[in-house]
Coordinates of C-alpha atoms and ligand atoms in Angstrom, one line a residue:
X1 CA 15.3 30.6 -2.0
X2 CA 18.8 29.0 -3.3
X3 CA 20.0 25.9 -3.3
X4 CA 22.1 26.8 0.1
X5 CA 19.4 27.7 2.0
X6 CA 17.2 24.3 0.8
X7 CA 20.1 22.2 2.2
X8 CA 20.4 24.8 5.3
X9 CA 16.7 24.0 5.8
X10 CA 17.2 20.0 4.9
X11 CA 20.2 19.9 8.0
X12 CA 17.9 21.8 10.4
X13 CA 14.5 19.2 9.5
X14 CA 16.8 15.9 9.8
X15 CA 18.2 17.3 13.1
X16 CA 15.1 18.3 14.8
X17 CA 13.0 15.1 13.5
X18 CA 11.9 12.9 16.6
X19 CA 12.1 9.7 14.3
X20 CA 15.5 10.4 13.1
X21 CA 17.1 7.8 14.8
X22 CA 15.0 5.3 13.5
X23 CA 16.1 5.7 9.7
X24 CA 19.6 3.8 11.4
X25 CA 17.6 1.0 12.0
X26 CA 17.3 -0.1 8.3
X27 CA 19.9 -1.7 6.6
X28 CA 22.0 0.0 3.6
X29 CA 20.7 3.5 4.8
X30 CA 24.3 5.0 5.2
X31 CA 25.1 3.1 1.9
X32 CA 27.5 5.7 -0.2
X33 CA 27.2 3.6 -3.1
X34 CA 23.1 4.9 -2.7
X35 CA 22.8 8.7 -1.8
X36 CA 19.0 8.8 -2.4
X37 CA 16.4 6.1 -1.8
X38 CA 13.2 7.6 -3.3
X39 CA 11.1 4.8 -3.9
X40 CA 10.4 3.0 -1.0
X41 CA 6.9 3.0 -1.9
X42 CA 7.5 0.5 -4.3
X43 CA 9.8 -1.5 -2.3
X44 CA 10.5 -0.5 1.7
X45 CA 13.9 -1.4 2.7
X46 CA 14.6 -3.9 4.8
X47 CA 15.1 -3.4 9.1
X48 CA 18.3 -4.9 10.6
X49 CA 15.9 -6.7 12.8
X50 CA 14.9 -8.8 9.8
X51 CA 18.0 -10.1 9.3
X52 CA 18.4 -11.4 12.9
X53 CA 14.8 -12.9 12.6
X54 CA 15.1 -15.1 9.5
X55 CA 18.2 -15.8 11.6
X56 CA 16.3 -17.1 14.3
X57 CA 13.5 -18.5 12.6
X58 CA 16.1 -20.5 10.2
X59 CA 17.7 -22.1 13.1
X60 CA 15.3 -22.4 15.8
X61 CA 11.9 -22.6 14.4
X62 CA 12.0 -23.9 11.4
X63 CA 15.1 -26.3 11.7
X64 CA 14.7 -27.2 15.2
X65 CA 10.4 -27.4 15.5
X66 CA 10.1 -28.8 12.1
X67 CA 6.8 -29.8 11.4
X68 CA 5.5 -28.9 14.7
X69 CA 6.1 -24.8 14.0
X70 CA 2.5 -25.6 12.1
X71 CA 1.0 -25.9 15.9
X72 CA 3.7 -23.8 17.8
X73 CA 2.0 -20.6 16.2
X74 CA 2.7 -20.5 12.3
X75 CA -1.2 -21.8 11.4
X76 CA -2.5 -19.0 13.7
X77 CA 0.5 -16.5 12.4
X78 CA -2.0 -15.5 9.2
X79 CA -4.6 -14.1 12.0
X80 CA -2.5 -12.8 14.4
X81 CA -0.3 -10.6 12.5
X82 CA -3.6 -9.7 10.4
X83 CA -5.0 -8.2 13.6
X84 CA -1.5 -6.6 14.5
X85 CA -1.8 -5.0 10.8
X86 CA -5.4 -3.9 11.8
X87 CA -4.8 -2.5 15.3
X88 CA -1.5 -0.7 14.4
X89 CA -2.2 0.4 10.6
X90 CA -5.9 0.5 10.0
X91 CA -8.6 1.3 12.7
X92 CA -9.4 -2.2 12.4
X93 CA -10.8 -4.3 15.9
X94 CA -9.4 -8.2 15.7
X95 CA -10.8 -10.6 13.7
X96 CA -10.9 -8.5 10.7
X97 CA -7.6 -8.5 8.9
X98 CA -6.3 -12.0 7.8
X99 CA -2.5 -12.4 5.8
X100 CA -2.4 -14.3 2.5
X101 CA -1.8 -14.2 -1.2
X102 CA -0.6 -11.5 -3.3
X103 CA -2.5 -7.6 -3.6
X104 CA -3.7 -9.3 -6.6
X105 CA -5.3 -12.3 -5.8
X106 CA -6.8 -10.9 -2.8
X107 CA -8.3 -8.2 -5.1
X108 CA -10.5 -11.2 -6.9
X109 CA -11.1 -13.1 -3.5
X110 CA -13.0 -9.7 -2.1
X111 CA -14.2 -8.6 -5.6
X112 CA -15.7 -12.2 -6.3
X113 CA -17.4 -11.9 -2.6
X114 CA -19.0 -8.5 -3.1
X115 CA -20.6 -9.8 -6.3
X116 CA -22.4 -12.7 -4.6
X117 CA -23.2 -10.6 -1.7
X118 CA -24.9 -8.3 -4.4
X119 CA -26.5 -10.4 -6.4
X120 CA -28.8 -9.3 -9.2
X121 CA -26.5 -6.1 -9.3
X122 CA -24.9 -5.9 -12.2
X123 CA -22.6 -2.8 -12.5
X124 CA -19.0 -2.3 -10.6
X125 CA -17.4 1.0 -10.5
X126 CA -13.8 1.3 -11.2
X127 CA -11.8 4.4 -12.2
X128 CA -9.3 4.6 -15.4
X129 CA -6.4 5.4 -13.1
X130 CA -6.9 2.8 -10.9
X131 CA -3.6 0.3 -10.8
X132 CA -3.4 -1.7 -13.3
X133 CA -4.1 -5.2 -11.6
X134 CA -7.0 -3.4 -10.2
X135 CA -8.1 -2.5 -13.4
X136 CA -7.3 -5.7 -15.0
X137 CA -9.3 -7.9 -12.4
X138 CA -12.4 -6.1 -12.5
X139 CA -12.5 -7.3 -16.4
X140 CA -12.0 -10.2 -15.9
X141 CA -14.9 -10.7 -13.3
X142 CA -16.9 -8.6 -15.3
X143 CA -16.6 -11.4 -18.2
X144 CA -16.9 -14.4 -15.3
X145 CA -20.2 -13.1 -13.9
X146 CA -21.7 -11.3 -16.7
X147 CA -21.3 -8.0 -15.2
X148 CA -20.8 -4.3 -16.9
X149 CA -17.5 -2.1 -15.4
X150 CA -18.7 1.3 -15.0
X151 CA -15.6 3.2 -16.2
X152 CA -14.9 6.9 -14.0
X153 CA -12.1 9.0 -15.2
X154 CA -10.6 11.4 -12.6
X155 CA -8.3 14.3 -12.9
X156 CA -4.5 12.6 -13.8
X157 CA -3.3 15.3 -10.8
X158 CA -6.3 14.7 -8.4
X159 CA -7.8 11.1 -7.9
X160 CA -11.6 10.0 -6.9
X161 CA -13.7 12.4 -5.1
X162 CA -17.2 11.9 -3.1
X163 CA -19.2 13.9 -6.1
X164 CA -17.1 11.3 -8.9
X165 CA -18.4 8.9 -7.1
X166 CA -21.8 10.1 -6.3
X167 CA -22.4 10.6 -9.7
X168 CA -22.4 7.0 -10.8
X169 CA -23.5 4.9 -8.5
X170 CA -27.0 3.3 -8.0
X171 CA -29.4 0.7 -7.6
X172 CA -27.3 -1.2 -10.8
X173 CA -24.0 -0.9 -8.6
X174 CA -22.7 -3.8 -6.8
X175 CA -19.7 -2.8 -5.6
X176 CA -16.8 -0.1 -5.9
X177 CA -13.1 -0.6 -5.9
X178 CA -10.7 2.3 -5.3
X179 CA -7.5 2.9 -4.2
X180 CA -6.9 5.0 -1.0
X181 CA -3.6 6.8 -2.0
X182 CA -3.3 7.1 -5.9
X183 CA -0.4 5.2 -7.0
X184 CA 0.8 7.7 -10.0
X185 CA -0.7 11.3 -8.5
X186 CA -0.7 10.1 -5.1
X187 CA -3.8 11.9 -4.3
X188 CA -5.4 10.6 -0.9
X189 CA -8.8 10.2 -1.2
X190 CA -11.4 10.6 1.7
X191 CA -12.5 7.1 2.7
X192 CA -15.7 8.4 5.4
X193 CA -17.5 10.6 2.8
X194 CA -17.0 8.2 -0.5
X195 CA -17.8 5.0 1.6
X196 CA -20.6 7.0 2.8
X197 CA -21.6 7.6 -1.3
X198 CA -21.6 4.0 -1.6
X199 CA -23.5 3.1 1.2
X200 CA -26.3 5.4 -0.1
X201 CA -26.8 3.8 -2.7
X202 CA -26.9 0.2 -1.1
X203 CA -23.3 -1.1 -2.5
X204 CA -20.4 -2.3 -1.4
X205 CA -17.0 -0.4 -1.5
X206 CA -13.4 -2.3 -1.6
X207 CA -10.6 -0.2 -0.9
X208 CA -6.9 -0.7 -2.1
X209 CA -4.3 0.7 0.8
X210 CA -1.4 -0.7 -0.9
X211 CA -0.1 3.1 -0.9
X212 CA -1.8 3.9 2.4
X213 CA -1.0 1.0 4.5
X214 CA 1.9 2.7 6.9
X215 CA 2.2 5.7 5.6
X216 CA -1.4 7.2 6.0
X217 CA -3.6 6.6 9.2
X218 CA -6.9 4.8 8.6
X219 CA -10.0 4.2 10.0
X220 CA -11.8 1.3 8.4
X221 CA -14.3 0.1 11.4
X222 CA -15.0 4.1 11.9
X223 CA -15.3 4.7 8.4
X224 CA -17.8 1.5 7.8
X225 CA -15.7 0.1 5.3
X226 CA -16.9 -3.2 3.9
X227 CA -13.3 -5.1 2.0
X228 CA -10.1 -3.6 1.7
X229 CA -6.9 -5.3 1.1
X230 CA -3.3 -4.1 0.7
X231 CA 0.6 -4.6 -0.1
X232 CA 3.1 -5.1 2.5
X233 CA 6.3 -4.8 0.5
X234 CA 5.6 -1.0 0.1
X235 CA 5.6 1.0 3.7
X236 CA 5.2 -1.9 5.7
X237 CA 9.2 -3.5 4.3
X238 CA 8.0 -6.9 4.3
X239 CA 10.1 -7.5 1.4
X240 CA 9.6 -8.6 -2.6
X241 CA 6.8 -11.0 -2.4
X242 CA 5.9 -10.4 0.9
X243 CA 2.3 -11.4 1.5
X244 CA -0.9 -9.0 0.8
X245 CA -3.7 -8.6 3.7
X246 CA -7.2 -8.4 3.4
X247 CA -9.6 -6.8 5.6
X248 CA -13.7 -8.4 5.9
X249 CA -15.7 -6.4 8.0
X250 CA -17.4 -8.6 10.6
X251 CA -20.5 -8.0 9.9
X252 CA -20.2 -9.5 6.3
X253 CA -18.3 -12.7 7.6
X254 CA -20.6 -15.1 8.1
X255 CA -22.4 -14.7 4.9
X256 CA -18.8 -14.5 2.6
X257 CA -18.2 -16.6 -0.2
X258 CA -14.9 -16.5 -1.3
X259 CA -14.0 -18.8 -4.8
X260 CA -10.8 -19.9 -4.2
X261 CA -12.3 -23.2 -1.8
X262 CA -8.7 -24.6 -0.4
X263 CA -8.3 -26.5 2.7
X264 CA -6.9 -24.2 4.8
X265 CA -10.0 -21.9 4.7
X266 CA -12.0 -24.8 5.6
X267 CA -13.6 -25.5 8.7
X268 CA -11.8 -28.6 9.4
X269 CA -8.7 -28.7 7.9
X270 CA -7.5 -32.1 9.3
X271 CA -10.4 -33.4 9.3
X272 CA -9.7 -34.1 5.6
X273 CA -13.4 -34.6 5.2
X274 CA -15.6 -34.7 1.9
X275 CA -17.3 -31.5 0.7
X276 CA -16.2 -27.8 1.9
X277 CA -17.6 -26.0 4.5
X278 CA -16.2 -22.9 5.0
X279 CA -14.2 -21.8 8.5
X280 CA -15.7 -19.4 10.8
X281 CA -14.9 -15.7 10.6
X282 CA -12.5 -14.7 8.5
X283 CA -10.0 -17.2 8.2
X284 CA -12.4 -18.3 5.7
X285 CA -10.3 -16.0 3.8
X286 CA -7.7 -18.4 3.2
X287 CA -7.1 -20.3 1.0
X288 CA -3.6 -22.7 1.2
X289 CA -0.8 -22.6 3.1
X290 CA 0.1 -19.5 4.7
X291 CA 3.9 -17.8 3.2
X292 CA 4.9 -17.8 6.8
X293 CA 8.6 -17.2 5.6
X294 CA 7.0 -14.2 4.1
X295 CA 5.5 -13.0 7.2
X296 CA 8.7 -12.1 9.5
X297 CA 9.8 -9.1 7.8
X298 CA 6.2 -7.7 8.2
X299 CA 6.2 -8.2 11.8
X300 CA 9.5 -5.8 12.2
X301 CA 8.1 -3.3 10.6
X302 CA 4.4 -3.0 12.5
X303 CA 6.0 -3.6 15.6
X304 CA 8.9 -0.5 14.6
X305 CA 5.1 1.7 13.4
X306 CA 3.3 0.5 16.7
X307 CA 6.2 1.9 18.9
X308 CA 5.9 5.1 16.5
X309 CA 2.4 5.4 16.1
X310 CA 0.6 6.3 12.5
X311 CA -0.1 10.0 13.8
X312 CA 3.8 10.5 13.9
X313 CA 4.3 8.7 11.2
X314 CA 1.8 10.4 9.0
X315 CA 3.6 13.7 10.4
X316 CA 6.7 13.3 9.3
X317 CA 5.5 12.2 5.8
X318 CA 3.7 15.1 5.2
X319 CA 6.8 16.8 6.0
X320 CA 8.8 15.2 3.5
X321 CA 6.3 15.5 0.8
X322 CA 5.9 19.4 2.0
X323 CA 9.9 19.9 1.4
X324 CA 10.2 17.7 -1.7
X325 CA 7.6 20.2 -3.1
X326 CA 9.5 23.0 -2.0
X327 CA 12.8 21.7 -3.3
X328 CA 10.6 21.2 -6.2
X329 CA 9.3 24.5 -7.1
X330 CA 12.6 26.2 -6.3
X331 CA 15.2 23.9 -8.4
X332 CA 12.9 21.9 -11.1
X333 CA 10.2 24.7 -11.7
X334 CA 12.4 27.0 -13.9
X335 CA 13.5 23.9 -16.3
X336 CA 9.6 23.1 -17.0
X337 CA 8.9 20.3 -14.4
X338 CA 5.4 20.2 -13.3
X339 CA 3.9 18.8 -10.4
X340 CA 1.0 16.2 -11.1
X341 CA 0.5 16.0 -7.1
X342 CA -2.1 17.5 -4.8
X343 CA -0.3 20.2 -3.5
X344 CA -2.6 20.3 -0.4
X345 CA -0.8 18.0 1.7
X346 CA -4.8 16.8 3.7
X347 CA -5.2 15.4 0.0
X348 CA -1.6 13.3 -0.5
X349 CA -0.2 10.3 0.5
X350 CA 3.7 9.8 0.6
X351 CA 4.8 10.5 -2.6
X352 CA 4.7 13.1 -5.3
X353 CA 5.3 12.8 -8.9
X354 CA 6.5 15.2 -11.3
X355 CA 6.2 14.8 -14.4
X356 CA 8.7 16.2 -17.4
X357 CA 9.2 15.0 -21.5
X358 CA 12.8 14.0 -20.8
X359 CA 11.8 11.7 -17.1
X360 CA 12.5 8.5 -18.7
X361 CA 16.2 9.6 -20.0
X362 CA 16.7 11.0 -16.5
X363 CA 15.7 8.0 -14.5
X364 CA 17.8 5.9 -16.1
X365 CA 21.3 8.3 -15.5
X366 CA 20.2 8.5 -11.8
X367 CA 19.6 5.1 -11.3
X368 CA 23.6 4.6 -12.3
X369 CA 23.8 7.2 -9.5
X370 CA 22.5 5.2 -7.2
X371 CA 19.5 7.8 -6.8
X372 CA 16.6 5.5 -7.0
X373 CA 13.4 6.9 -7.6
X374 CA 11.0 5.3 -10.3
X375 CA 9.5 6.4 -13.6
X376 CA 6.0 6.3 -14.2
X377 CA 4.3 6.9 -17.6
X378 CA 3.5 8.9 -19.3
X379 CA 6.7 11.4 -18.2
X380 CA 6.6 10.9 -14.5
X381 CA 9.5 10.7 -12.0
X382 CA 7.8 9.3 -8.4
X383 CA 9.5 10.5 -5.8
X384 CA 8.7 8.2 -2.8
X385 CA 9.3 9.5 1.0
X386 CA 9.0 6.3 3.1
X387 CA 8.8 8.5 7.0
X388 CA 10.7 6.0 9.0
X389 CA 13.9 5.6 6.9
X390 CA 13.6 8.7 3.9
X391 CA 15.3 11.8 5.5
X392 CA 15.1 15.7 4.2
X393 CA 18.8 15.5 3.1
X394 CA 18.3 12.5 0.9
X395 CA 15.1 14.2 -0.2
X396 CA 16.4 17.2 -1.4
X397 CA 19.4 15.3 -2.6
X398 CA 17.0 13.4 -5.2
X399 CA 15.6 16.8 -6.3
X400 CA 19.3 18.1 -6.8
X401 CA 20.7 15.7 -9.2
X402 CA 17.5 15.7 -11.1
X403 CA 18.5 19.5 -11.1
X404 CA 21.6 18.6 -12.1
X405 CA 20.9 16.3 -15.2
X406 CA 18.3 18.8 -16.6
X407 CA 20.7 21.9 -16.5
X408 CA 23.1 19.6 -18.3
X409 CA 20.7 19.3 -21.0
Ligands
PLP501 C1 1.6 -2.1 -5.5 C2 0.1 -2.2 -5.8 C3 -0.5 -3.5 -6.0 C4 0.4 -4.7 -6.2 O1 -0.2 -5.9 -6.4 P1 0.6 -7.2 -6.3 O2 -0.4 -8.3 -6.4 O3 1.4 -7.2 -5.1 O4 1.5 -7.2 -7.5 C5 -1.8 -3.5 -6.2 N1 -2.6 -2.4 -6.1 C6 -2.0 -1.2 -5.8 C7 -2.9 0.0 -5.7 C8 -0.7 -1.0 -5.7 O5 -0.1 0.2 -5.5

């Protein structure tokens, strides 16, 4: 295959894709100052809709209800758009999925829970390849509660598997945290079987979606999943900052014990009342007041999904990753670059790194490009396809001025 026939094949993909018309609905994408967008799993681009709600929300809501927004709908907003998360994103029935915090703080509210529903448990599995804030606050609750990190190192390409994690747990194990999608390899792991491991062995499992959330379909009530929690600033373009979500499965509500005791978590919050007593279900989850500002790009973007559906979304991305693969192997392959991706598209999320000695050089000269994708140590370039607004020609675009740089020497 030549490079004619991968932009041939690039026209024909972009003109037969059923969610092509959506890409115009997010703003910048006919930027010519930015030929390539490649890493919207770090940071989704923002919808045209967006701009027309902060609009809205500026003038009417928050500068014409004032105060009263708190009882209009923005108190409730945290639940609500949790269980649109839920219902559009993740398999999850209502009352699960509550909006707060950062990923990271969320990470410790869950983590913190599954100890003291554990207790007398005093392992928790986490892998080496695990994101960093993952990694970095199971330390530091290991050290808070007195507990041992059971360390499990993968394969850098691959990510956790059913046996890894059958291997290691047991009756020491509290809990395990991994993530869905693997941020660098973006290997997919299977959710039903490893939560299955877990269960087996009378632990808890907390699963990261912050790569998965809008990009891959998932099934947490079907798959028995007990925490998860996740980024919205990646595929669901709430924006930098935007909000994390968390999901509790019901059946651990009533018993969860959360350590960051604020006000709004309460069960009374006006009534202003000594000693806390936690709110029912799980707005117990929260802790102060909601980012609501940080909530309205969030709900453009799951309604955009809902009117797609995951299943078409999902589609399309393994389509990308399938062609950027391609594109891949035909132009980078002969100058030494070397996929550190699943190349079995069942095992991948929506991205694909490759990795090369000279990535960091050549991020930086397509960056000035306006070719954005990201670097990720040691030698990786992340190529990101974000299904509603990458298309094939931008895609292969990407992979051609890498090309480019590298046959420049
Ligand atoms: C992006 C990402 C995070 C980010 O956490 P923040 O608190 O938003 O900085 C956490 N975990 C994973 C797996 C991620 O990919």
């Amino acid at each position: 295959m030549t490079v004619d026939s991968l932009l041939t094949r690039a026209h024909a993909l972009d003109s037969a894709d059923p969610l092509v018309e959506h890409r115009k609905r997010f703003i910048g994408h006919n930027d010519p100052g930015l030929p390539a967008y490649l890493d919207g799993n770090s940071l989704g681009r923002p919808l045209q809709s967006t701009l027309e709600r902060y609009n809205s929300f500026i003038t009417t809501q928050w500068g014409g209800r004032l105060i009263r927004g708190w009882d209009d709908g923005w108190l409730q907003l945290p639940l609500t758009l949790g269980d649109r998360i839920g219902e559009v994103a993740l398999g999850a029935a209502k009352g699960q999925c509550i909006v707060a915090d950062s990923t990271t703080v969320l990470l410790y509210k869950l983590a913190r829970a599954a100890v003291a529903a554990r207790p007398g448990r005093t392992e928790i599995v986490v892998d080496r390849d695990n994101f960093p804030t993952d990694r970095y606050i199971m330390e530091g609750i290991a050290d808070e509660c007195g507990l041992r990190l059971r360390w499990v190192q993968p394969s850098p390409d691959g990510g956790m598997t059913s046996e890894d994690v059958r291997d290691v747990v047991g009756p020491d194990t509290a809990f395990v945290v991994l993530s869905h999608v693997a941020y660098r390899s973006g290997y997919l792991s299977d959710m039903e079987s490893i939560t299955a491991c877990v269960h087996d062995a009378g632990a808890l499992v907390l699963w990261d979606l912050s790569h998965s959330v809008g990009s891959v379909p998932v099934h947490l009530d079907d798959c028995g999943v007990d925490y998860a929690v996740g980024c919205s600033y990646k595929y669901l373009n709430g924006g930098p900052g935007a909000p994390a979500w968390a999901y509790v499965a019901e059946r651990h509500q009533a018993e969860l014990n959360q350590p960051i005791q604020g006000w709004l978590g309460s069960a009374d919050p006006f009534g202003m009342v000594q000693g806390y007593e936690p709110a029912l279900g799980i707005r117990r989850m929260l802790s102060g007041t909601p980012p609501i500002m940080g909530m309205l790009a969030i709900e453009d973007m799951v309604d955009l999904i809902g009117t797609v559906g995951m299943d078409e979304v999902r589609k399309k991305s393994v389509a990308l990753t399938e062609f950027a693969l391609e594109s891949v192997e035909v132009l980078l392959a002969p100058h030494d670059v070397r996929v550190a991706s699943p190349t079995d598209a069942a095992r991948r999320g929506s991205h694909i790194t490759i990795d090369h000695p000279s990535f960091k050089e050549v991020t930086a000269q397509l960056w000035e490009k306006g070719i954005i994708p990201d670097y990720r140590n040691p030698d990786g370039i992340r190529l990101g396809m974000s299904p509603l607004s990458t298309s094939f020609g931008e895609t292969l675009h990407g992979v051609m001025a890498i090309e480019a740089i590298l046959a420049a020497g």
